[in-house]
C-alpha cells in the first residue's frame, strides 16, 4: 500500500430542507388550518480518528465529500427527513488545517476523537409554525439554511516515541530491522528509504515505537534530495537517535549537516533530546574507531556511542538509552494528567488548588 501523508479535500455539509405551506382540507372539518411541516436538517461532515489506518491514501483518489441535504416538509405536519452525515476516517496523528495550510483546526491523537468540519443547515419552518391568534392562516414558510463548504488540508504525523535521523545510508533502516519486526528496504545506495516506517521495540520488558524517516542531505530544507517534509513524522517523538556513518570521510561534517537541517526545519526539533551513535563500527579497525569517535565527539561536544546493527554491538545499550528518555517522559505525562484531574476535582468541590507550585 502506498504511503501518503498529505492530502487536500473539499467538504460540504447538507443544506436544510425547505418548510412547506399546506392547509388541512378534509370532509366534515370546517376549519382545517395550516399543517405544513418543517424541512429536515442537512447532514454534517465529521472527521474521526481511527486506529485501523496508517496512511491518507484513500484521500488521493477521492477529494470531494458532500453530505446530503434535508428533505422538504410536507402537509399533515410531516417533517422532512434529515440528511445523512459524512464521516472522514483518519489515522491517528492526523492534523487538519485550513486551506492556507497553516491554521490548525484539529490534531487527532487519540482513537475515537471527532471534530466537526462542516455543519449541516437547519431545516426551514413550515407554515404551521407561524399560526397565531391574529394569523390563523399563514401563507409563509422558511427555506432551509444553506450548506457550509471549505477546503481543508490533512497532514499525517506518525505517533512514535523515538525517531531515527541521519544522512542517507547512515544505517537507520538496518537498525530498525535489527530491533523491530519491521522489514524496511535495505540496500547499499542512498535514499533506499522513500517513506517513513514504524516498528515496535522491546527491551528489558518495556516497549516503545521507533520511527525511521528518509535520510536528509545538506539543503534539505530548501527541497534538495527528498526535502525535509518527512521530519514532521518525528516531531511528536520524545527523543532522537542520530546515526552517523563511521565509514565516511568526515563524520564531524555529517553530524553538523543534520543538526543544521533540524534547526532550519524549526518546530523545536533541534531542542529534542538526542542520542548520538557512530554506526557501522564493525567495518573499522580499533585505531580507526578511536579516531572517528574522537572527531565526532569534538564536533558534538559529547562522546558518541559505538554501534553496529549488523553485528549487534551496543544495540541493547542504545535501546536502553532511548527507553530511559521514553520512560521518563511517560512518567511526567502521567503525573501531569493526575495533577490536572486533582485540579478539576478541587474546583468542583470548591477547594484550593492542591497542585499549586507543583512542577513535573
PDB file of N, CA, C and O in Angstrom, residues 49 92-94 107-111 113 159 236:
ATOM      1  N   UNK A  49     -11.024  10.018  14.194  1.00  0.00           N
ATOM      2  CA  UNK A  49      -9.725   9.354  14.325  1.00  0.00           C
ATOM      3  C   UNK A  49      -9.953   7.867  14.597  1.00  0.00           C
ATOM      4  O   UNK A  49     -10.668   7.507  15.536  1.00  0.00           O
ATOM      5  N   UNK A  92      -4.518   7.868  13.292  1.00  0.00           N
ATOM      6  CA  UNK A  92      -4.031   8.550  14.488  1.00  0.00           C
ATOM      7  C   UNK A  92      -2.809   9.388  14.117  1.00  0.00           C
ATOM      8  O   UNK A  92      -1.901   8.922  13.429  1.00  0.00           O
ATOM      9  N   UNK A  93      -2.805  10.638  14.587  1.00  0.00           N
ATOM     10  CA  UNK A  93      -1.699  11.540  14.289  1.00  0.00           C
ATOM     11  C   UNK A  93      -1.989  12.524  13.181  1.00  0.00           C
ATOM     12  O   UNK A  93      -1.120  13.311  12.808  1.00  0.00           O
ATOM     13  N   UNK A  94      -3.214  12.523  12.649  1.00  0.00           N
ATOM     14  CA  UNK A  94      -3.567  13.428  11.556  1.00  0.00           C
ATOM     15  C   UNK A  94      -3.869  14.823  12.097  1.00  0.00           C
ATOM     16  O   UNK A  94      -4.590  14.986  13.072  1.00  0.00           O
ATOM     17  N   UNK A 107      -6.096  18.442  15.926  1.00  0.00           N
ATOM     18  CA  UNK A 107      -4.985  17.495  15.971  1.00  0.00           C
ATOM     19  C   UNK A 107      -5.526  16.201  16.564  1.00  0.00           C
ATOM     20  O   UNK A 107      -5.843  16.141  17.753  1.00  0.00           O
ATOM     21  N   UNK A 108      -5.661  15.183  15.736  1.00  0.00           N
ATOM     22  CA  UNK A 108      -6.281  13.928  16.159  1.00  0.00           C
ATOM     23  C   UNK A 108      -5.200  12.963  16.645  1.00  0.00           C
ATOM     24  O   UNK A 108      -4.468  12.379  15.844  1.00  0.00           O
ATOM     25  N   UNK A 109      -5.117  12.800  17.947  1.00  0.00           N
ATOM     26  CA  UNK A 109      -4.063  11.964  18.529  1.00  0.00           C
ATOM     27  C   UNK A 109      -4.592  10.744  19.260  1.00  0.00           C
ATOM     28  O   UNK A 109      -3.803   9.900  19.670  1.00  0.00           O
ATOM     29  N   UNK A 110      -5.910  10.651  19.446  1.00  0.00           N
ATOM     30  CA  UNK A 110      -6.497   9.520  20.171  1.00  0.00           C
ATOM     31  C   UNK A 110      -7.624   8.908  19.350  1.00  0.00           C
ATOM     32  O   UNK A 110      -8.471   9.631  18.812  1.00  0.00           O
ATOM     33  N   UNK A 111      -7.663   7.579  19.219  1.00  0.00           N
ATOM     34  CA  UNK A 111      -8.772   6.939  18.503  1.00  0.00           C
ATOM     35  C   UNK A 111     -10.111   7.316  19.128  1.00  0.00           C
ATOM     36  O   UNK A 111     -10.250   7.385  20.344  1.00  0.00           O
ATOM     37  N   UNK A 113     -11.538  10.293  18.638  1.00  0.00           N
ATOM     38  CA  UNK A 113     -11.706  11.745  18.569  1.00  0.00           C
ATOM     39  C   UNK A 113     -12.514  12.112  17.325  1.00  0.00           C
ATOM     40  O   UNK A 113     -12.313  11.560  16.245  1.00  0.00           O
ATOM     41  N   UNK A 159       2.730   8.771  15.086  1.00  0.00           N
ATOM     42  CA  UNK A 159       2.861   8.757  16.539  1.00  0.00           C
ATOM     43  C   UNK A 159       3.955   7.764  16.904  1.00  0.00           C
ATOM     44  O   UNK A 159       3.813   6.559  16.709  1.00  0.00           O
ATOM     45  N   UNK A 236       6.648  14.463  17.012  1.00  0.00           N
ATOM     46  CA  UNK A 236       5.960  14.030  18.223  1.00  0.00           C
ATOM     47  C   UNK A 236       6.815  13.115  19.096  1.00  0.00           C
ATOM     48  O   UNK A 236       6.364  12.678  20.146  1.00  0.00           O
TER      49      UNK A 236
END
